[in-house]
Coordinates of C-alpha atoms in Angstrom, one line a residue:
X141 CA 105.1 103.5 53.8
X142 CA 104.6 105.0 57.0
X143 CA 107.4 107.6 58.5
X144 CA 109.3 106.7 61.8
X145 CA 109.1 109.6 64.0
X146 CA 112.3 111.8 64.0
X147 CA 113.9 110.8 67.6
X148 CA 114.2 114.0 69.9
X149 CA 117.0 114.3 72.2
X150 CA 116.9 112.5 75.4
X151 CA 114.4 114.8 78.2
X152 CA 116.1 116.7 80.5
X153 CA 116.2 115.5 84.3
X154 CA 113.3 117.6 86.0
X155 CA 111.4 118.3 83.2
X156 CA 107.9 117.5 83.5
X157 CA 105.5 115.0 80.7
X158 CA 102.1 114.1 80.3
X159 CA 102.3 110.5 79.2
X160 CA 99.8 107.2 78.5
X161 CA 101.1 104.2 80.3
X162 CA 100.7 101.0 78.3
X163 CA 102.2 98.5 80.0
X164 CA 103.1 97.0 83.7
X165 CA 106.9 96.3 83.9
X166 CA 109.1 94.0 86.4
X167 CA 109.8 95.0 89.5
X168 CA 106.6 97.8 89.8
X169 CA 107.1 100.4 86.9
X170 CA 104.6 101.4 84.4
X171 CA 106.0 102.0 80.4
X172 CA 104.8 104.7 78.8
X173 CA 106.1 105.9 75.5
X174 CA 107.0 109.2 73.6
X175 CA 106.1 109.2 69.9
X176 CA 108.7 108.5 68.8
X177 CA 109.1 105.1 70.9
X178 CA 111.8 106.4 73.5
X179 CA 110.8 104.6 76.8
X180 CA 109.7 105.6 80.2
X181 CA 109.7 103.9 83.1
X182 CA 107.0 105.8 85.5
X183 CA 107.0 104.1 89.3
X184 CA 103.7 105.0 91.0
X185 CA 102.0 104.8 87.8
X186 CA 99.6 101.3 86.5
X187 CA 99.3 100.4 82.7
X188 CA 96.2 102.2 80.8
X189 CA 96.7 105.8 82.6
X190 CA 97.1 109.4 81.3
X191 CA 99.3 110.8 83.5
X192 CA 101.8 113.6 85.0
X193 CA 105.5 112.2 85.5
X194 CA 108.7 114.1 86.3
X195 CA 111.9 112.9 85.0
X196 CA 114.6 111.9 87.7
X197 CA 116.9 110.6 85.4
X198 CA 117.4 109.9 81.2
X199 CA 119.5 107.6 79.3
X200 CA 120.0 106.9 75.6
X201 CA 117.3 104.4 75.2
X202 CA 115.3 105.1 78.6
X203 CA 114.4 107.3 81.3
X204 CA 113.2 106.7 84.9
X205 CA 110.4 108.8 86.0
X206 CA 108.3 109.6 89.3
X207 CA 104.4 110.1 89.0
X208 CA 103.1 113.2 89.7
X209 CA 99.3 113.6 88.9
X210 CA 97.2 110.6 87.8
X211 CA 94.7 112.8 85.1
X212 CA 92.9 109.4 84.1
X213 CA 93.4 106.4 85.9
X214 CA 93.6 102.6 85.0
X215 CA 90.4 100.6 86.3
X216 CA 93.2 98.5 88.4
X217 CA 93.8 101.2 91.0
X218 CA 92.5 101.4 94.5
X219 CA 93.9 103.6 97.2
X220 CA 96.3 102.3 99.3
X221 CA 95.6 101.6 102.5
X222 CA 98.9 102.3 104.2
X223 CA 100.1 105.5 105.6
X224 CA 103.4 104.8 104.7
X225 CA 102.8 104.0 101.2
X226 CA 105.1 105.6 98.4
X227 CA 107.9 105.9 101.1
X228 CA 108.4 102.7 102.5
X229 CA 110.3 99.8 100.5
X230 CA 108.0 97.1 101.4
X231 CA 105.1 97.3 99.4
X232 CA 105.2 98.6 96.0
X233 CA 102.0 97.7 94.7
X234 CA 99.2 98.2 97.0
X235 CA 97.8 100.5 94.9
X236 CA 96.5 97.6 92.5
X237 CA 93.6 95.5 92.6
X238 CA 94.7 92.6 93.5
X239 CA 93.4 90.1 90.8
X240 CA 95.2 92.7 88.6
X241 CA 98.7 92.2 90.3
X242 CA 98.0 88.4 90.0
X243 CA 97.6 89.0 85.8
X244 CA 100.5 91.5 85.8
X245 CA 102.9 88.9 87.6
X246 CA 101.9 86.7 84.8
X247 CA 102.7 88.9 82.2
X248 CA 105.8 89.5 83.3
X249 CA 107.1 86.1 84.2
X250 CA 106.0 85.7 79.6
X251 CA 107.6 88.7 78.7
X252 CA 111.1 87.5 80.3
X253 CA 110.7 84.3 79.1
X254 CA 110.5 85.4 75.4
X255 CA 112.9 88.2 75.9
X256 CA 115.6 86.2 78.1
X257 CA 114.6 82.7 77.5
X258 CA 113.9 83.0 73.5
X259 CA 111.1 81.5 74.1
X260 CA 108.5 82.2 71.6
X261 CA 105.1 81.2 73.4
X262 CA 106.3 80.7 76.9
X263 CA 103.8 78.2 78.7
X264 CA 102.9 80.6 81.3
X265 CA 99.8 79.6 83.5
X266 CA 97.6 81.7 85.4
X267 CA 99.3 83.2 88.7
X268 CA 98.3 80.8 92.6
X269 CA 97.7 83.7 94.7
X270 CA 96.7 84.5 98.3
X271 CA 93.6 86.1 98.0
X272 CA 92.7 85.1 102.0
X273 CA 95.9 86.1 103.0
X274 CA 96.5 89.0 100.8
X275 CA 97.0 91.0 103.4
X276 CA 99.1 90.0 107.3
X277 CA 100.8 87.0 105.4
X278 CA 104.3 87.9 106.6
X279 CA 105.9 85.4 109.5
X280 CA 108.7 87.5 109.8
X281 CA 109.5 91.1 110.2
X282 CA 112.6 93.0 111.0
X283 CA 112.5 96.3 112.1
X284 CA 115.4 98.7 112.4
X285 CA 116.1 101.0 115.3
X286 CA 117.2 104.9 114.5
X287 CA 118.4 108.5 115.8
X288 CA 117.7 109.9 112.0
X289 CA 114.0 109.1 110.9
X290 CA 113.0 109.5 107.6
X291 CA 111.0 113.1 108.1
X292 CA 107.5 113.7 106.1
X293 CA 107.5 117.3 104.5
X294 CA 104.7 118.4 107.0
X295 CA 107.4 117.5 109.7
X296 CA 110.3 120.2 107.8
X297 CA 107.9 122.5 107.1
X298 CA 106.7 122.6 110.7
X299 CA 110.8 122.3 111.7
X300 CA 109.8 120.4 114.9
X301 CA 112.0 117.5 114.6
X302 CA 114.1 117.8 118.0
X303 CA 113.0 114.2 118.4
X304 CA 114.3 112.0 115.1
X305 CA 113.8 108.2 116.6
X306 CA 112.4 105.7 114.6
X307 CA 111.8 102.1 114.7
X308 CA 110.2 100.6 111.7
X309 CA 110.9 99.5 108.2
X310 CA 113.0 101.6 105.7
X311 CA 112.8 103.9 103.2
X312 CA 112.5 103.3 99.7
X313 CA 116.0 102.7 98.0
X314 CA 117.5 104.0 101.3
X315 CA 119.2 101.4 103.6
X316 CA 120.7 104.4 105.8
X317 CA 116.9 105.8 106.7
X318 CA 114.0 104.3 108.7
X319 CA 110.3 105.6 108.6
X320 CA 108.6 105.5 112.2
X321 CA 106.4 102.4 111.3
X322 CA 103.2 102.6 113.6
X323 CA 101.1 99.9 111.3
X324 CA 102.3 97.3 108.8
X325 CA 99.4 95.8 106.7
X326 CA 101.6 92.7 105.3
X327 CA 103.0 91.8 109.3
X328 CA 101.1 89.0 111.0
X329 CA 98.5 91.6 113.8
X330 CA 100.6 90.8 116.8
X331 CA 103.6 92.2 115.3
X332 CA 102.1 95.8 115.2
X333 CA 101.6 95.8 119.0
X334 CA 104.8 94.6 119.8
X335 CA 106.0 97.9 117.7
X336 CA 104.0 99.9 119.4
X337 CA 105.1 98.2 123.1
X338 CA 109.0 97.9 121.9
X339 CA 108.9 102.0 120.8
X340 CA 107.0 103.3 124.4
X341 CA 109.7 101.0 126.1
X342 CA 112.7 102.6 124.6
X343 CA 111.0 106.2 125.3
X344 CA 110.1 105.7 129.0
X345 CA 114.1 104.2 129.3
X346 CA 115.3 106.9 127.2
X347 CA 117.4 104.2 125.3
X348 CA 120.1 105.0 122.6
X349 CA 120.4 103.7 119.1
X350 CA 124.1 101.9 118.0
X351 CA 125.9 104.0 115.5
X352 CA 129.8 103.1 115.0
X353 CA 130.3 106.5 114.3
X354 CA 128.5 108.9 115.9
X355 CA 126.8 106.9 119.0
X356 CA 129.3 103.5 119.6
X357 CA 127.4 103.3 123.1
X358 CA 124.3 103.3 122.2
X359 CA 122.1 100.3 122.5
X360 CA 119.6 99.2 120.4
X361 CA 120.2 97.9 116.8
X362 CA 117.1 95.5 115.4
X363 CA 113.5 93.8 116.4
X364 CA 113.0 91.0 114.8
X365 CA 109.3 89.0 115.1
X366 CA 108.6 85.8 113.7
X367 CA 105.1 84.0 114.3
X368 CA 103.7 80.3 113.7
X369 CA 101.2 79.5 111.7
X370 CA 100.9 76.1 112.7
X371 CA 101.3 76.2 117.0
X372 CA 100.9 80.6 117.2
X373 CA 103.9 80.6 118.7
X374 CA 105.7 83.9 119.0
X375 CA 109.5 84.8 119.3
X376 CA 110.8 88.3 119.6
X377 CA 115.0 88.8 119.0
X378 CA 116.0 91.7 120.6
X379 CA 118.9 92.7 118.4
X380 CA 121.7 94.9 120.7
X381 CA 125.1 96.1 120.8
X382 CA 125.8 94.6 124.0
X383 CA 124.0 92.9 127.0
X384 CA 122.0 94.5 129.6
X385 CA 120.2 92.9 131.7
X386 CA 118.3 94.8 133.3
X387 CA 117.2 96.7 130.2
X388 CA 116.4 93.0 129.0
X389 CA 114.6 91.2 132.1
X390 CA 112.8 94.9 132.5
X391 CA 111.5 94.5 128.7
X392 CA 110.4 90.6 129.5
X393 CA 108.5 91.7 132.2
X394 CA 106.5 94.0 130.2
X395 CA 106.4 91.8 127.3
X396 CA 105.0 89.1 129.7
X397 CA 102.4 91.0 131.2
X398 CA 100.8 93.2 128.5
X399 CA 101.5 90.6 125.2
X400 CA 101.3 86.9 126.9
X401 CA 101.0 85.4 123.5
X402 CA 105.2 86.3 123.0
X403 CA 106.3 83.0 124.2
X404 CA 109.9 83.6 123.9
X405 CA 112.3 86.6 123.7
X406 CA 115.8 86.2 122.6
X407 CA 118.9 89.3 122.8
X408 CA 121.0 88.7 120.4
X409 CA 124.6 91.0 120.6
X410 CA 125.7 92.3 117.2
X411 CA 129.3 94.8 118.3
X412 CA 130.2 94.8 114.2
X413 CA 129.5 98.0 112.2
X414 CA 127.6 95.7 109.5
X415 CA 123.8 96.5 109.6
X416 CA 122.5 92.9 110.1
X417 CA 120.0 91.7 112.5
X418 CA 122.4 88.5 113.4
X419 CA 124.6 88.3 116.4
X420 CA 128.0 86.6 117.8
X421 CA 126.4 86.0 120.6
X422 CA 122.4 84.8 122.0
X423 CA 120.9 85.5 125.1
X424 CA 117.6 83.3 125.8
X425 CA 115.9 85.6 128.2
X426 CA 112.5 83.5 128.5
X427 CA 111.1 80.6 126.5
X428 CA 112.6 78.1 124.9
X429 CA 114.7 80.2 122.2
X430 CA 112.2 78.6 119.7
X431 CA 109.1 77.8 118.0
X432 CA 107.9 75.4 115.1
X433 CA 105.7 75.4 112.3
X434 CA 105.4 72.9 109.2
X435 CA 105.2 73.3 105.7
X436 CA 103.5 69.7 104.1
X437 CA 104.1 66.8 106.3
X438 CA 107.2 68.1 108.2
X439 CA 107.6 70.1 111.3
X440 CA 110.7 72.7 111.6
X441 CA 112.3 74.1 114.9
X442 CA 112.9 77.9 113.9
X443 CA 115.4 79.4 115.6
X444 CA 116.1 83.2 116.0
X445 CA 118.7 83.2 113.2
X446 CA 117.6 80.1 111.1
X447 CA 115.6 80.3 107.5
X448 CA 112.6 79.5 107.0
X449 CA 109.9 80.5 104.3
X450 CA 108.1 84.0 105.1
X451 CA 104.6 83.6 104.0
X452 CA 104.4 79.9 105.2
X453 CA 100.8 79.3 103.5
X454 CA 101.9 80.1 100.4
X455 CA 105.4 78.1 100.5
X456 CA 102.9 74.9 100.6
X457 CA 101.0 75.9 97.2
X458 CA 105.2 76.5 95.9
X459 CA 106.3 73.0 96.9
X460 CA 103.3 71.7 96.2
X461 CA 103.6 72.6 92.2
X462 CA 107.2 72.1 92.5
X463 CA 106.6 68.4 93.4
X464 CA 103.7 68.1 90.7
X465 CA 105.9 69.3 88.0
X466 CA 108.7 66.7 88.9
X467 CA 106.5 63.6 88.4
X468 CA 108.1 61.9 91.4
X469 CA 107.3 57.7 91.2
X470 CA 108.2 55.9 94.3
X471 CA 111.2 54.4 92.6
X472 CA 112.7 58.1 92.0
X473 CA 116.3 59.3 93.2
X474 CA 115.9 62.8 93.6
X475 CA 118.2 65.5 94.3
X476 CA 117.6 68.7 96.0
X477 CA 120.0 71.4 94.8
X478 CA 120.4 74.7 96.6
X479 CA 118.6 73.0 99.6
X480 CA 118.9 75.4 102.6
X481 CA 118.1 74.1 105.8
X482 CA 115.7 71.2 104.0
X483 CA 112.2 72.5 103.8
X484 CA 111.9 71.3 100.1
X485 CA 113.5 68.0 100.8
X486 CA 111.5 67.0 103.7
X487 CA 108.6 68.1 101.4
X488 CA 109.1 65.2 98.8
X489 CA 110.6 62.5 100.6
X490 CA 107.6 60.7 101.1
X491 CA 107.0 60.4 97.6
X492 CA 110.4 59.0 96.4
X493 CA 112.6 56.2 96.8
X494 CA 115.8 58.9 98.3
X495 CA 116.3 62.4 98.0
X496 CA 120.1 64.1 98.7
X497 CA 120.2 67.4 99.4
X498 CA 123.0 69.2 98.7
X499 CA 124.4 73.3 99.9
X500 CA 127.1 75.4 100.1
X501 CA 126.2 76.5 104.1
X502 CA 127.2 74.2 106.5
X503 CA 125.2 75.9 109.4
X504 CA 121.9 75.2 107.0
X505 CA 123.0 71.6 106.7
X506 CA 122.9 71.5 110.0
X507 CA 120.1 72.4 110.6
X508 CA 118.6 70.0 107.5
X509 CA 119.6 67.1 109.6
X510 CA 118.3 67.8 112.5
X511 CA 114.9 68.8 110.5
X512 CA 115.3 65.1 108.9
X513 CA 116.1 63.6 112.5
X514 CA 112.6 65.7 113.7
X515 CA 110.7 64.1 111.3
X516 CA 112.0 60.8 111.3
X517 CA 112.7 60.5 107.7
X518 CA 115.1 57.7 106.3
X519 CA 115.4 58.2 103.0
X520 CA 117.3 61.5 103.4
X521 CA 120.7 62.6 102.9
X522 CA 122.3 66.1 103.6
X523 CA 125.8 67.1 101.9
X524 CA 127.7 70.3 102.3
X525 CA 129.4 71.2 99.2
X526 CA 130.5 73.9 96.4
X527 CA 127.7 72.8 93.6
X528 CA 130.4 74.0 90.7
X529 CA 132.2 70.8 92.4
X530 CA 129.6 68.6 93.2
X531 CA 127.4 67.6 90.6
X532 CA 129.9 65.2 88.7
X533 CA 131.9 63.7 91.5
X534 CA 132.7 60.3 90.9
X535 CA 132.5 60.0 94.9
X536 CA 129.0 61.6 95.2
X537 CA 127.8 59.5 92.2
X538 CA 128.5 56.2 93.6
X539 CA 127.7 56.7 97.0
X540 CA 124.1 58.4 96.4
X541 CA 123.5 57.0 92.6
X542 CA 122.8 59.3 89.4
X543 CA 119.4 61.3 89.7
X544 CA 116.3 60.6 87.9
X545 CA 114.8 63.9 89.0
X546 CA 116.3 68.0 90.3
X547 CA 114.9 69.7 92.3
X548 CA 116.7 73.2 91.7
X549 CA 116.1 76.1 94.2
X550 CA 118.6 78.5 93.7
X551 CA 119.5 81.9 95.4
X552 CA 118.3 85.5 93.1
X553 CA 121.7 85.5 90.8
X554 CA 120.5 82.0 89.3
X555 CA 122.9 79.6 88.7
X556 CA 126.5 79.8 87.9
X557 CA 127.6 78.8 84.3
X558 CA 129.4 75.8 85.9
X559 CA 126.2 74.2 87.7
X560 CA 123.6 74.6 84.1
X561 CA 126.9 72.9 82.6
X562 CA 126.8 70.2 85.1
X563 CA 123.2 69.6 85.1
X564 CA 123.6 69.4 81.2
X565 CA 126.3 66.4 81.8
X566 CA 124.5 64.5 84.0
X567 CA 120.8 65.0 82.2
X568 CA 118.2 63.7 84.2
X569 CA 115.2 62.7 83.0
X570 CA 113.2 65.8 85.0
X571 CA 113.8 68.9 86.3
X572 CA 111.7 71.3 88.6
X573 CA 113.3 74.7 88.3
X574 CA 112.6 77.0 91.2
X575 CA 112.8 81.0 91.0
X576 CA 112.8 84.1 93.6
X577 CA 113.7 86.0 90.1
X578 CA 112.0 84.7 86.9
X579 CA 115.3 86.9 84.9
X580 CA 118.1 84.8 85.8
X581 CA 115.7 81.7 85.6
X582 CA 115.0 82.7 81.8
X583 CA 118.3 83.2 81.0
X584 CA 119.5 79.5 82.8
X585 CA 117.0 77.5 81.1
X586 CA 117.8 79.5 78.0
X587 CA 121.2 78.0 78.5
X588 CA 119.8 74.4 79.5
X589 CA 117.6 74.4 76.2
X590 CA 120.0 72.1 73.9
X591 CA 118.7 69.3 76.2
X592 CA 115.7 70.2 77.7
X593 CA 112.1 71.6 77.0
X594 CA 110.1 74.1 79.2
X595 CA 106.8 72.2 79.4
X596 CA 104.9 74.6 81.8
X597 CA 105.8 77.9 84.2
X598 CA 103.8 78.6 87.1
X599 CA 104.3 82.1 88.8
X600 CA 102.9 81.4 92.5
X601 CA 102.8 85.0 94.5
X602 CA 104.5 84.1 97.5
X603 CA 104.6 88.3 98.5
X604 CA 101.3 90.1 97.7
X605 CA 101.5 94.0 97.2
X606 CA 105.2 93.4 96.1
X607 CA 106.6 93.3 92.4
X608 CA 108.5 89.8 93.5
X609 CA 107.5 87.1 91.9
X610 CA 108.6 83.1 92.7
X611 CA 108.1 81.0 89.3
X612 CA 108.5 77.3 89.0
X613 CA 109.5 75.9 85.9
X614 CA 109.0 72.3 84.5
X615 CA 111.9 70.7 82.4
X616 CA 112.0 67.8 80.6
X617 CA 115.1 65.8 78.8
X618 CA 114.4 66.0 75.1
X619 CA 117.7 66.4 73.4
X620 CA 120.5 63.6 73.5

């Protein structure tokens, strides 16, 4: 019988390892493995590489690491190709060939599934990626203005830093520090020189950045850019703490002149100390205050505040299979749960006999309608309402009729105990189970399993050179 290695004490925070990866984890960590099976989690690192790590931190059964050296690297590595890389929070995974973050994203969506979902052979299929837009996908991009940047060690070591603005994207794991973005690879082109205009604007005004504490007068707070795929319209919101206009009409009038294709700018006032790029008040200062794209058959308004899918090529392929997976016949009653402001809904209307969409927001529900007005659909109904409440209403139920199909789209945390119990009462025939987090979609449809079968999972990569991963799932009724 072979001996289990003797476990050694957990490694000290600091020290230093050579380690083998072996494996690719959720969210963008490699595992690698002392020999005596204590785990560590290496970020930086790919699966199938001999490499350096320094602890940061150890627990009983794990420890998080940092990479140090690469001494032999996986066949899946490429070099980045941002400057930024390894310090900003936006892309984690750029470092990986990209048909290899497609087979990763797979793995990981099985490995949950058995883990969470107790499933034994989850019916995973092979990841729908991006491959032509695997890079400039994003429709939307928020930057964050700031008096602190995020300094490189070049920058300490050189201790010129009179000059700390920034406005880019932040830090990894730091919501309190921005880098100086110059060049995002995953923002649509046009939002690069809008960067670069926005940043030589606020320098030639000498304009302050907002902090409650330690600058209450200063100005500037976000830029937000959001793009069309469909009409290449362009919309710029302005974030501030308060108006001024001749900051604002000065900034249209360069806007105008050296970037024509913006066709409308927006100021939004945020005077809170909360950190969001959403105001009490809107300022149109040219253009219309919004543009439109589609997703299927249906044509959305987008306002500066409003939802709408980011990577708008890819949220086709996600509906698409969502739809596929649900069977819809033209006699169906469908219901949309978790429906936002009714991209989904509008999606499959066509193809069924009604579809009610119901969520908690009332501002998204009114924007659904309007969306359903737009597009001249008949066979749609909006309803705002707590879903722990709504699914068994005796009201709901005889005005709309029991559904033979779900459509479920909930937000990250899954759904509440409440809702799987629901759906469990009212036991359609089908359910397509959307997921922005494939963990609380295992463990929901682990709870769902005394009445219904997983007959396939498709992980569709909605965010390439990211560890997020959107997964549908396809449910049938199979117990009583």
């Amino acid at each position: 019988m072979e001996a289990i290695p003797e476990r050694k004490p957990k490694p000290e925070r600091g020290s230093q390892l050579e380690l083998t990866t072996e494996t690719f984890a959720f969210e963008g960590k490699a595992v690698a493995r002392r020999e005596d099976g204590y785990v560590i989690f290496v970020e930086g690192a790919l699966a199938n590489e001999k490499i350096m790590a320094e602890i940061l931190k150890a627990k009983g059964s794990f420890a998080d690491a940092k990479l140090l050296e690469v001494l032999h690297p996986s066949p899946d590595r490429r070099e980045a190709i941002c400057a930024d890389f390894g310090i900003c929070g936006g892309c984690s995974i750029m470092h990986m060939n990209y048909d290899a973050q497609l087979y990763w994203k797979k793995q990981q969506v099985k490995e949950i599934f058995q883990r969470i979902g107790k499933i034994e052979n989850p019916p995973v299929l092979d990841t729908i990626g991006a491959p032509q837009r695997e890079f400039g996908y994003r429709n939307k991009m928020e930057f964050s203005f700031s008096e602190e940047r995020w300094l490189l060690p070049e920058e300490i070591a050189s201790g010129d830093v009179a000059d700390r603005f920034a406005l880019g994207l932040h830090v990894r794991g730091r919501y309190d520090r921005v880098i100086d973005t110059t060049f995002c690879h995953i923002s649509h082109p046009i939002a690069n020189r809008i960067l670069e205009l926005t940043r030589n604007f606020r320098d030639d005004h000498k304009l302050r950045v907002f902090d409650a504490d330690k600058n209450p007068e200063g100005l500037l707070r976000f830029l937000v850019i959001r793009n069309s795929h469909l009409t290449e319209e362009v919309m710029i919101n302005f974030v501030t703490s308060h108006y001024d206009e001749e900051i604002m009409q000065a900034y249209a009038k360069l806007l105008q002149k050296e970037i024509p294709e913006v066709t409308t700018l927006i100021n939004n006032i945020n005077t809170k100390r909360a950190q969001i790029a959403v105001g009490e008040k809107e300022y149109i200062i040219f253009g219309s205050g919004l543009i439109s794209d589609k997703i299927g058959n249906a044509t959305y308004q987008i306002s500066a505040n409003s939802f709408f899918q980011t990577n708008t090529l890819q949220a086709e392929k996600l509906y698409q299979v969502a739809t596929d997976f649900a069977d819809l016949k033209p006699t169906d009653n469908l219901w949309d749960l978790y429906c936002g402001t009714g991209t989904i809904t509008l999606f499959v209307a066509p193809k069924v006999k009604s579809v009610l969409g119901i969520e908690l927001a009332e501002s998204s529900i009114i924007d659904a309608h309007a969306n359903a007005v737009r597009n001249t659909f008949s066979n749609v109904e909006f309803v705002s309402s707590d879903l722990r409440k709504a699914l068994l209403n005796p009201d709901l139920l005889s005005k709309y009729g029991k559904p033979d199909v779900l459509i479920i789209d909930p937000p990250r945390s899954g759904m509440h105990h409440d809702v799987v119990r629901e759906i469990l009462e009212l036991a359609p025939e089908r359910i397509s189970y959307i997921s922005c987090n494939p963990a609380t979609q295992a463990r929901d449809i682990e709870m769902m399993s005394e009445k219904y079968s997983v007959e396939a999972l498709q992980p569709v990569d909605m965010f390439p050179q990211t560890w997020h991963i959107e997964c549908v799932a396809e449910l049938r009724l199979s117990g009583p």
